[in-house]
């Protein structure tokens, strides 16, 4: 695209979505050209914000005629260059205005949303009806969109029982690279009431985890379930990471936890510094509201407030376990099993304050995108088999030990988050903090009052390079163990891990659904 054609393109897009929904503002274009970790070498030429499925299809069809790359963007919380522009001619497609809940069908137990609907908004609407999706969001759900979650895949709430975000999907309406609409699943007599996914080959699965390279999600239908009537929480402390991971694996095999969330000593220290869990009135209020009665709520809040921050030993690995079910007896049995498994792996039960807070405030403001002293933050992860998790962890620890002199020199701190995926996977997620100042993407999401309390650090390319190499090292360890990944973006080696037949099939599908290679070039390792 030549510079002198930009006004014409702007007018074409404005005729579809309205003038106020097309922007060439440089600050906005730069925001859409970075993610939590990476800043693109290119700045998007325009930001276009479709208002509905028809808008989106028309925008994509127009870009197809012009031969322009498209970068579909949800909340912008990628840390794997998942949506950043590949060229100076890229259009950023901002899907956050497509945020409506289109239908809640309690009779058929389905809900259909536009792709820009957030997990928090969906949960609030469903809670009024006593309903929930089986997987119901990541911790970033206050901003994270359902379209982004299905494109990148999510883990956390409900994942221990129900798997990742894609496993709650029934059907999708997807815009292909030339603007065509593709609808998946069995869709009822009117063709627009999806209720069952696996009607023949699983076409919906093609677009789950595709990072927007095969199509842009417009509408998504998810399964519903009735809200579990009972839940309970327990927390345990382990002397070693390997012990924690073995206990998590056995709890996953037993299928007892709807969520498990573990930390290493480093991340625990950061969390305790960053979050005033025991004194924040909003937190105490949320815990009170979560309980079945005011009396129980006040007791829980008092226990939380009196617990202080010293219930986790400084050098131990805490694990927080949440169980839910239709009856109190079943939940109690699951929690008794969790306690037995923890004891068998030398775990000691500790105050369950953090587990309660996780459930009472599932979607907190994403202030954790920055360290307690304003540092940059970025994770990397590996989805491992249950048996491989301790070995993967040990190898990552060995890598970090070798890099310790560089970490110390450049002020890089590390930590870990551990979680479970259904009955057959563990997620090991190292995180990094390093002394580099926040950027527009952080300013767009971190609470202003919180941001104002943090120092603004200078750019630090040397430290950033150390973190980049450490993340790459973790990814190489994951590859050696055949691990999987979410949020593949441009950071994880997807195509390199596929056999020849799979690659040929992927390339044929890509050529059919995106004949000019315009959809998120470079994602999943497709040509950029």
Coordinates of C-alpha atoms in Angstrom, one line a residue:
X1 CA 0.0 0.0 0.0
X2 CA 1.4 3.4 -1.0
X3 CA 1.1 6.3 1.4
X4 CA -1.1 8.2 -1.0
X5 CA -3.7 5.4 -1.0
X6 CA -4.1 5.6 2.8
X7 CA -6.8 8.3 2.7
X8 CA -8.8 6.2 0.2
X9 CA -8.5 3.2 2.4
X10 CA -9.5 5.2 5.4
X11 CA -12.6 6.3 3.5
X12 CA -13.5 2.8 2.4
X13 CA -13.3 1.5 6.0
X14 CA -15.2 4.5 7.3
X15 CA -18.0 3.8 4.9
X16 CA -18.3 0.3 6.5
X17 CA -17.9 1.0 10.2
X18 CA -18.4 4.7 10.5
X19 CA -15.8 7.5 10.6
X20 CA -15.5 7.3 14.4
X21 CA -14.4 3.7 14.2
X22 CA -11.4 4.1 11.9
X23 CA -8.3 5.8 13.4
X24 CA -4.9 6.8 12.1
X25 CA -4.0 8.3 15.4
X26 CA -0.3 7.5 15.9
X27 CA -0.5 6.8 19.7
X28 CA -3.4 4.3 19.1
X29 CA -1.6 2.7 16.2
X30 CA 1.5 2.3 18.3
X31 CA -0.5 0.7 21.2
X32 CA -1.8 -1.8 18.7
X33 CA 1.7 -2.5 17.5
X34 CA 3.0 -3.9 20.8
X35 CA 2.0 -6.6 23.2
X36 CA 3.0 -7.3 26.8
X37 CA 6.5 -8.4 25.9
X38 CA 7.2 -7.3 22.3
X39 CA 7.2 -4.1 20.3
X40 CA 6.8 -4.6 16.6
X41 CA 9.3 -3.2 14.1
X42 CA 6.2 -1.9 12.2
X43 CA 3.4 0.4 13.2
X44 CA -0.1 -0.5 12.0
X45 CA -1.4 1.8 9.2
X46 CA -4.9 2.0 10.6
X47 CA -7.0 0.8 13.5
X48 CA -10.4 -0.4 12.4
X49 CA -13.2 -1.2 14.9
X50 CA -16.1 -3.3 13.5
X51 CA -19.3 -3.1 15.4
X52 CA -20.8 -6.4 14.3
X53 CA -20.3 -9.5 12.2
X54 CA -21.5 -7.8 9.0
X55 CA -19.0 -5.0 9.6
X56 CA -16.2 -7.5 10.2
X57 CA -16.9 -9.5 7.1
X58 CA -17.0 -6.3 5.0
X59 CA -13.8 -5.0 6.5
X60 CA -11.9 -8.2 5.7
X61 CA -13.3 -8.4 2.2
X62 CA -12.2 -4.8 1.5
X63 CA -8.7 -5.6 2.9
X64 CA -8.6 -8.7 0.8
X65 CA -9.2 -6.7 -2.4
X66 CA -6.4 -4.3 -1.4
X67 CA -4.1 -7.2 -0.5
X68 CA -3.5 -5.8 3.0
X69 CA -2.3 -7.9 6.0
X70 CA -4.7 -8.0 9.0
X71 CA -3.8 -8.2 12.7
X72 CA -6.9 -9.2 14.7
X73 CA -6.7 -7.9 18.3
X74 CA -8.8 -8.6 21.3
X75 CA -7.8 -7.3 24.7
X76 CA -4.1 -7.0 23.7
X77 CA -2.8 -9.3 26.5
X78 CA -0.6 -11.5 24.3
X79 CA 3.0 -11.9 25.4
X80 CA 4.0 -13.9 22.3
X81 CA 3.7 -11.3 19.5
X82 CA 0.3 -12.9 18.9
X83 CA -1.3 -9.9 17.0
X84 CA 1.4 -7.3 16.3
X85 CA 1.6 -6.1 12.7
X86 CA 3.9 -7.8 10.3
X87 CA 4.3 -4.8 7.9
X88 CA 3.8 -1.1 7.7
X89 CA 0.6 -1.8 5.7
X90 CA -1.0 -4.0 8.3
X91 CA -4.5 -3.0 9.5
X92 CA -5.2 -3.7 13.2
X93 CA -8.7 -5.1 13.6
X94 CA -9.9 -4.1 17.1
X95 CA -12.7 -6.5 18.1
X96 CA -13.5 -5.0 21.5
X97 CA -16.6 -3.3 20.2
X98 CA -18.1 -6.6 19.2
X99 CA -18.9 -7.3 22.8
X100 CA -22.6 -8.3 23.0
X101 CA -24.0 -11.4 24.5
X102 CA -26.3 -12.4 21.6
X103 CA -28.4 -15.1 23.4
X104 CA -28.6 -17.1 26.6
X105 CA -30.6 -20.3 26.0
X106 CA -31.1 -21.9 29.4
X107 CA -33.4 -24.6 27.8
X108 CA -30.7 -25.8 25.4
X109 CA -27.8 -24.8 27.8
X110 CA -26.0 -22.6 25.3
X111 CA -24.8 -19.0 25.2
X112 CA -23.7 -17.1 22.1
X113 CA -21.4 -14.1 22.3
X114 CA -19.6 -11.8 20.0
X115 CA -15.8 -12.4 20.0
X116 CA -15.0 -9.2 21.9
X117 CA -17.2 -10.0 24.9
X118 CA -15.0 -10.4 28.0
X119 CA -15.1 -13.4 30.3
X120 CA -16.0 -11.1 33.2
X121 CA -19.0 -9.7 31.4
X122 CA -20.2 -13.1 30.4
X123 CA -19.9 -14.5 33.9
X124 CA -21.8 -11.6 35.4
X125 CA -24.7 -12.1 32.9
X126 CA -24.8 -15.9 33.5
X127 CA -24.6 -15.6 37.3
X128 CA -28.0 -13.9 37.3
X129 CA -29.5 -17.1 35.9
X130 CA -27.5 -19.5 38.1
X131 CA -25.4 -20.6 35.0
X132 CA -21.8 -20.8 34.0
X133 CA -19.7 -22.0 31.1
X134 CA -17.6 -25.1 32.1
X135 CA -14.3 -23.2 31.5
X136 CA -15.1 -19.7 32.6
X137 CA -12.1 -17.6 32.1
X138 CA -8.4 -16.7 32.8
X139 CA -7.4 -14.5 35.7
X140 CA -7.2 -11.6 33.2
X141 CA -10.9 -12.1 32.4
X142 CA -11.7 -8.5 33.3
X143 CA -10.2 -7.6 29.9
X144 CA -9.5 -10.8 28.1
X145 CA -12.0 -11.5 25.4
X146 CA -13.6 -14.8 24.5
X147 CA -12.6 -14.6 20.9
X148 CA -9.0 -14.0 22.0
X149 CA -9.3 -16.8 24.5
X150 CA -10.4 -19.3 21.9
X151 CA -7.8 -18.1 19.3
X152 CA -5.0 -18.3 21.8
X153 CA -6.5 -20.8 24.3
X154 CA -6.9 -20.1 28.0
X155 CA -6.2 -21.9 31.2
X156 CA -7.4 -21.4 34.8
X157 CA -11.0 -21.3 36.0
X158 CA -12.8 -24.6 35.5
X159 CA -9.8 -26.0 33.7
X160 CA -9.1 -28.7 36.3
X161 CA -12.4 -30.4 35.4
X162 CA -13.2 -29.1 32.0
X163 CA -10.0 -28.3 30.1
X164 CA -9.1 -25.2 28.2
X165 CA -11.4 -22.6 26.7
X166 CA -11.8 -24.4 23.4
X167 CA -13.3 -27.5 25.2
X168 CA -16.3 -25.4 26.1
X169 CA -16.9 -24.3 22.5
X170 CA -20.0 -25.6 20.6
X171 CA -19.8 -23.6 17.4
X172 CA -18.3 -20.5 15.8
X173 CA -19.0 -18.0 13.1
X174 CA -15.7 -17.2 11.5
X175 CA -14.7 -14.6 8.9
X176 CA -12.3 -16.1 6.4
X177 CA -9.5 -14.2 4.6
X178 CA -11.7 -13.1 1.7
X179 CA -14.6 -12.0 3.9
X180 CA -16.7 -15.2 3.6
X181 CA -18.6 -16.4 6.7
X182 CA -18.0 -20.0 7.9
X183 CA -20.4 -21.5 10.5
X184 CA -19.6 -24.7 12.3
X185 CA -21.6 -27.3 14.2
X186 CA -25.2 -28.5 14.2
X187 CA -27.3 -25.4 14.1
X188 CA -30.9 -26.3 14.5
X189 CA -33.8 -25.9 12.1
X190 CA -33.3 -22.2 11.5
X191 CA -29.5 -22.7 10.8
X192 CA -28.7 -20.2 13.5
X193 CA -29.3 -22.0 16.8
X194 CA -26.1 -23.9 17.4
X195 CA -26.4 -26.6 20.0
X196 CA -23.8 -29.4 19.1
X197 CA -20.2 -29.3 18.0
X198 CA -19.2 -32.6 16.6
X199 CA -21.4 -32.9 13.5
X200 CA -18.9 -34.7 11.3
X201 CA -15.3 -33.5 11.3
X202 CA -14.6 -31.0 13.9
X203 CA -14.3 -27.8 11.9
X204 CA -14.5 -25.6 15.0
X205 CA -11.3 -27.2 16.2
X206 CA -9.4 -25.8 13.3
X207 CA -10.0 -22.3 14.6
X208 CA -9.2 -23.0 18.2
X209 CA -5.7 -22.0 19.1
X210 CA -5.1 -20.8 15.5
X211 CA -4.0 -17.3 16.7
X212 CA -6.2 -15.7 14.1
X213 CA -4.2 -17.1 11.2
X214 CA -7.0 -19.2 9.7
X215 CA -10.0 -16.9 10.3
X216 CA -11.3 -14.1 12.6
X217 CA -13.8 -15.2 15.1
X218 CA -17.0 -13.2 15.0
X219 CA -19.5 -15.2 17.1
X220 CA -18.8 -18.0 19.5
X221 CA -21.3 -20.4 21.1
X222 CA -20.4 -22.1 24.4
X223 CA -21.8 -24.9 26.5
X224 CA -23.6 -23.9 29.8
X225 CA -23.8 -25.7 33.1
X226 CA -25.6 -24.9 36.3
X227 CA -23.5 -23.1 38.8
X228 CA -22.0 -25.6 41.3
X229 CA -23.9 -25.4 44.6
X230 CA -20.9 -26.0 46.8
X231 CA -17.2 -25.2 46.8
X232 CA -14.3 -25.4 49.3
X233 CA -10.7 -24.4 49.4
X234 CA -7.4 -25.8 50.9
X235 CA -3.8 -24.7 50.6
X236 CA -0.6 -26.7 51.2
X237 CA 3.1 -25.9 51.4
X238 CA 5.8 -28.2 49.9
X239 CA 9.5 -28.1 50.5
X240 CA 10.4 -28.6 46.8
X241 CA 8.9 -27.8 43.4
X242 CA 9.2 -31.4 42.4
X243 CA 7.1 -32.4 45.5
X244 CA 4.5 -29.9 44.6
X245 CA 4.3 -31.1 41.0
X246 CA 4.0 -34.7 41.9
X247 CA 1.2 -33.9 44.3
X248 CA -0.5 -31.8 41.6
X249 CA -0.2 -34.7 39.1
X250 CA -1.9 -37.1 41.5
X251 CA -4.7 -34.6 42.3
X252 CA -5.2 -34.2 38.6
X253 CA -5.4 -38.0 38.1
X254 CA -8.0 -38.1 40.9
X255 CA -10.0 -35.4 39.2
X256 CA -10.8 -33.6 42.4
X257 CA -9.9 -30.0 41.8
X258 CA -11.7 -27.5 39.5
X259 CA -8.6 -25.3 39.8
X260 CA -5.1 -25.8 41.2
X261 CA -2.7 -22.9 41.4
X262 CA 0.8 -23.1 42.8
X263 CA 3.7 -20.7 43.2
X264 CA 7.4 -20.9 43.9
X265 CA 9.1 -19.0 46.7
X266 CA 10.1 -16.2 44.3
X267 CA 6.7 -15.5 43.0
X268 CA 5.2 -15.8 46.4
X269 CA 7.4 -13.1 47.7
X270 CA 6.4 -10.8 44.8
X271 CA 2.7 -11.5 45.3
X272 CA 3.0 -10.7 49.0
X273 CA 4.8 -7.4 48.3
X274 CA 2.4 -6.4 45.5
X275 CA -0.9 -7.4 47.0
X276 CA -2.2 -6.1 50.3
X277 CA -4.5 -9.2 50.5
X278 CA -5.1 -9.0 54.2
X279 CA -5.9 -5.3 54.5
X280 CA -7.6 -4.4 51.2
X281 CA -11.3 -3.7 52.0
X282 CA -12.3 -4.6 48.5
X283 CA -10.8 -8.0 48.9
X284 CA -12.4 -8.6 52.3
X285 CA -15.8 -7.5 50.9
X286 CA -15.5 -9.9 48.0
X287 CA -14.7 -12.8 50.4
X288 CA -17.7 -11.8 52.6
X289 CA -20.0 -11.8 49.5
X290 CA -18.8 -15.2 48.3
X291 CA -20.0 -17.0 51.5
X292 CA -23.5 -18.4 51.9
X293 CA -24.4 -16.2 54.8
X294 CA -23.3 -12.9 56.3
X295 CA -22.2 -14.6 59.4
X296 CA -20.0 -17.1 57.5
X297 CA -18.7 -14.3 55.4
X298 CA -17.7 -12.2 58.4
X299 CA -15.9 -15.2 59.9
X300 CA -14.1 -15.8 56.7
X301 CA -13.0 -12.2 56.4
X302 CA -11.9 -12.0 60.0
X303 CA -9.8 -15.2 59.5
X304 CA -8.4 -13.7 56.3
X305 CA -7.5 -10.4 58.0
X306 CA -6.0 -12.1 61.1
X307 CA -4.0 -14.5 59.0
X308 CA -1.4 -11.9 58.0
X309 CA 1.2 -12.7 55.4
X310 CA 3.4 -15.1 57.3
X311 CA 1.4 -18.3 56.8
X312 CA 3.7 -19.4 53.9
X313 CA 7.3 -20.2 54.7
X314 CA 9.7 -18.1 52.7
X315 CA 11.4 -20.9 50.9
X316 CA 8.5 -23.2 50.3
X317 CA 6.1 -23.9 47.4
X318 CA 2.4 -23.2 48.2
X319 CA -0.4 -25.0 46.3
X320 CA -4.0 -23.7 46.4
X321 CA -6.7 -26.2 45.6
X322 CA -10.4 -25.4 44.9
X323 CA -13.1 -28.0 44.7
X324 CA -16.7 -27.6 43.6
X325 CA -19.7 -29.8 43.2
X326 CA -23.5 -30.3 43.4
X327 CA -23.5 -31.5 47.0
X328 CA -21.5 -30.7 50.1
X329 CA -20.6 -34.3 50.7
X330 CA -19.0 -34.7 47.3
X331 CA -16.9 -31.6 47.8
X332 CA -15.9 -32.7 51.3
X333 CA -14.8 -36.0 49.8
X334 CA -12.7 -34.3 47.2
X335 CA -11.0 -32.0 49.7
X336 CA -10.3 -35.0 52.0
X337 CA -8.6 -36.7 49.0
X338 CA -6.6 -33.5 48.3
X339 CA -5.4 -33.5 51.9
X340 CA -4.4 -37.2 51.8
X341 CA -2.5 -36.7 48.5
X342 CA -0.7 -33.6 49.9
X343 CA 0.4 -35.5 53.0
X344 CA 1.6 -38.4 50.9
X345 CA 3.9 -35.9 49.1
X346 CA 5.1 -34.3 52.3
X347 CA 2.8 -31.3 52.0
X348 CA 1.7 -29.4 55.0
X349 CA -1.7 -27.7 55.1
X350 CA -1.6 -23.9 55.6
X351 CA -4.1 -21.1 55.8
X352 CA -6.3 -21.1 52.7
X353 CA -6.5 -17.3 52.4
X354 CA -5.2 -17.0 48.9
X355 CA -7.4 -19.8 47.6
X356 CA -10.4 -18.0 49.0
X357 CA -9.3 -14.7 47.4
X358 CA -8.8 -16.4 44.0
X359 CA -12.4 -17.6 44.0
X360 CA -13.8 -14.4 45.5
X361 CA -12.0 -12.1 43.1
X362 CA -11.4 -14.2 40.0
X363 CA -10.9 -11.3 37.6
X364 CA -8.8 -8.7 39.4
X365 CA -7.4 -5.6 37.6
X366 CA -4.3 -6.7 35.8
X367 CA -1.9 -4.7 38.0
X368 CA 0.3 -7.8 38.1
X369 CA 1.4 -6.9 34.5
X370 CA 4.1 -4.9 36.3
X371 CA 6.4 -5.8 39.2
X372 CA 6.1 -4.2 42.6
X373 CA 8.8 -1.6 41.7
X374 CA 7.5 -0.9 38.2
X375 CA 9.5 -3.7 36.5
X376 CA 8.4 -5.2 33.3
X377 CA 6.9 -8.7 33.6
X378 CA 6.5 -11.5 31.1
X379 CA 5.9 -15.2 31.3
X380 CA 6.8 -18.3 29.2
X381 CA 5.2 -21.7 29.7
X382 CA 5.1 -25.4 28.9
X383 CA 2.1 -27.7 29.0
X384 CA 3.6 -31.0 30.2
X385 CA 2.4 -34.5 30.7
X386 CA 1.8 -35.3 34.4
X387 CA 4.9 -37.6 34.6
X388 CA 7.2 -35.2 32.7
X389 CA 6.5 -32.1 34.9
X390 CA 9.2 -32.6 37.6
X391 CA 11.9 -33.3 34.9
X392 CA 10.9 -30.2 32.9
X393 CA 11.0 -28.1 36.1
X394 CA 14.4 -29.4 37.0
X395 CA 15.8 -28.6 33.6
X396 CA 14.4 -25.1 33.7
X397 CA 15.9 -24.6 37.2
X398 CA 19.3 -25.8 35.8
X399 CA 19.0 -23.2 33.0
X400 CA 18.2 -20.5 35.4
X401 CA 21.2 -21.5 37.6
X402 CA 23.5 -21.2 34.6
X403 CA 22.1 -17.8 33.8
X404 CA 22.1 -16.6 37.4
X405 CA 25.2 -14.4 37.0
X406 CA 23.5 -12.6 34.1
X407 CA 20.2 -12.4 36.1
X408 CA 22.1 -10.8 39.0
X409 CA 24.0 -8.4 36.8
X410 CA 20.9 -7.1 35.0
X411 CA 18.4 -7.3 37.9
X412 CA 16.3 -10.1 36.4
X413 CA 14.1 -11.9 39.0
X414 CA 12.2 -15.1 38.3
X415 CA 9.3 -17.0 39.6
X416 CA 6.9 -19.8 38.7
X417 CA 3.1 -20.3 38.4
X418 CA 1.9 -23.9 38.2
X419 CA -1.6 -25.0 37.3
X420 CA -3.5 -28.1 36.1
X421 CA -5.3 -28.9 32.9
X422 CA -8.0 -31.5 33.2
X423 CA -6.8 -34.9 34.3
X424 CA -3.8 -35.1 32.1
X425 CA -1.6 -32.0 32.0
X426 CA 0.3 -29.5 34.2
X427 CA 1.3 -26.0 33.1
X428 CA 4.7 -24.8 34.3
X429 CA 4.9 -21.1 33.7
X430 CA 8.2 -19.3 34.6
X431 CA 7.8 -15.5 34.9
X432 CA 10.4 -12.8 34.7
X433 CA 10.7 -9.3 36.2
X434 CA 13.4 -7.0 35.1
X435 CA 14.1 -3.2 35.5
X436 CA 12.5 -1.8 32.3
X437 CA 9.9 0.8 32.3
X438 CA 6.2 0.3 31.4
X439 CA 4.8 1.0 28.0
X440 CA 1.5 2.1 26.5
X441 CA 0.1 -1.5 26.7
X442 CA 0.5 -1.4 30.5
X443 CA -0.9 2.1 30.8
X444 CA -4.0 0.9 28.9
X445 CA -4.9 -1.8 31.5
X446 CA -3.2 -1.2 34.8
X447 CA -5.3 0.8 37.2
X448 CA -4.3 4.5 37.1
X449 CA -4.0 4.8 40.9
X450 CA -1.8 1.7 41.0
X451 CA 0.4 2.9 38.1
X452 CA 0.8 6.3 39.8
X453 CA 2.5 4.6 42.8
X454 CA 5.1 3.0 40.6
X455 CA 8.3 4.5 39.4
X456 CA 8.7 4.9 35.7
X457 CA 11.9 3.0 34.8
X458 CA 14.1 3.6 31.8
X459 CA 14.3 1.3 28.8
X460 CA 16.7 -1.5 29.4
X461 CA 17.6 -3.4 26.2
X462 CA 20.4 -5.4 27.8
X463 CA 18.1 -6.8 30.5
X464 CA 15.4 -7.3 27.9
X465 CA 17.9 -9.4 25.9
X466 CA 18.7 -11.6 28.9
X467 CA 15.0 -12.3 29.4
X468 CA 14.5 -13.0 25.7
X469 CA 17.3 -15.6 25.8
X470 CA 15.9 -17.1 29.0
X471 CA 12.4 -17.5 27.5
X472 CA 14.0 -19.1 24.4
X473 CA 15.9 -21.5 26.6
X474 CA 12.6 -22.5 28.4
X475 CA 11.0 -23.0 25.0
X476 CA 13.8 -25.3 23.8
X477 CA 13.5 -27.4 27.0
X478 CA 9.7 -27.7 26.4
X479 CA 10.4 -28.8 22.8
X480 CA 12.8 -31.5 23.9
X481 CA 10.1 -33.0 26.1
X482 CA 7.3 -32.7 23.5
X483 CA 5.4 -30.2 25.5
X484 CA 2.4 -28.2 24.2
X485 CA 1.7 -24.5 24.4
X486 CA -1.1 -22.0 24.5
X487 CA -0.9 -18.6 22.9
X488 CA 1.6 -19.8 20.3
X489 CA 1.7 -16.5 18.4
X490 CA 5.2 -16.1 17.0
X491 CA 7.1 -17.4 20.0
X492 CA 6.6 -21.1 20.2
X493 CA 7.8 -23.6 17.5
X494 CA 4.6 -25.0 16.2
X495 CA 5.3 -25.8 12.6
X496 CA 8.7 -27.2 13.4
X497 CA 7.0 -29.8 15.7
X498 CA 4.5 -31.1 13.0
X499 CA 5.1 -34.1 10.8
X500 CA 5.2 -33.7 7.0
X501 CA 1.6 -34.8 6.5
X502 CA 0.3 -32.4 9.1
X503 CA 2.3 -29.5 7.6
X504 CA 0.9 -30.3 4.1
X505 CA -2.6 -30.3 5.5
X506 CA -2.1 -27.1 7.4
X507 CA -0.7 -25.4 4.3
X508 CA -3.6 -26.6 2.2
X509 CA -6.1 -25.3 4.7
X510 CA -4.3 -22.0 5.0
X511 CA -4.3 -21.5 1.2
X512 CA -8.1 -22.2 1.1
X513 CA -9.2 -20.0 4.0
X514 CA -6.7 -17.2 3.5
X515 CA -5.6 -17.4 -0.2
X516 CA -3.5 -14.2 -0.1
X517 CA -1.9 -15.0 3.3
X518 CA -3.3 -11.8 4.9
X519 CA -4.6 -13.1 8.2
X520 CA -2.0 -12.5 10.9
X521 CA 1.1 -13.2 8.8
X522 CA 3.8 -14.9 10.9
X523 CA 1.4 -16.4 13.4
X524 CA 1.9 -20.2 14.0
X525 CA 5.0 -20.0 11.9
X526 CA 3.2 -19.3 8.7
X527 CA 5.2 -17.1 6.3
X528 CA 5.3 -13.4 7.3

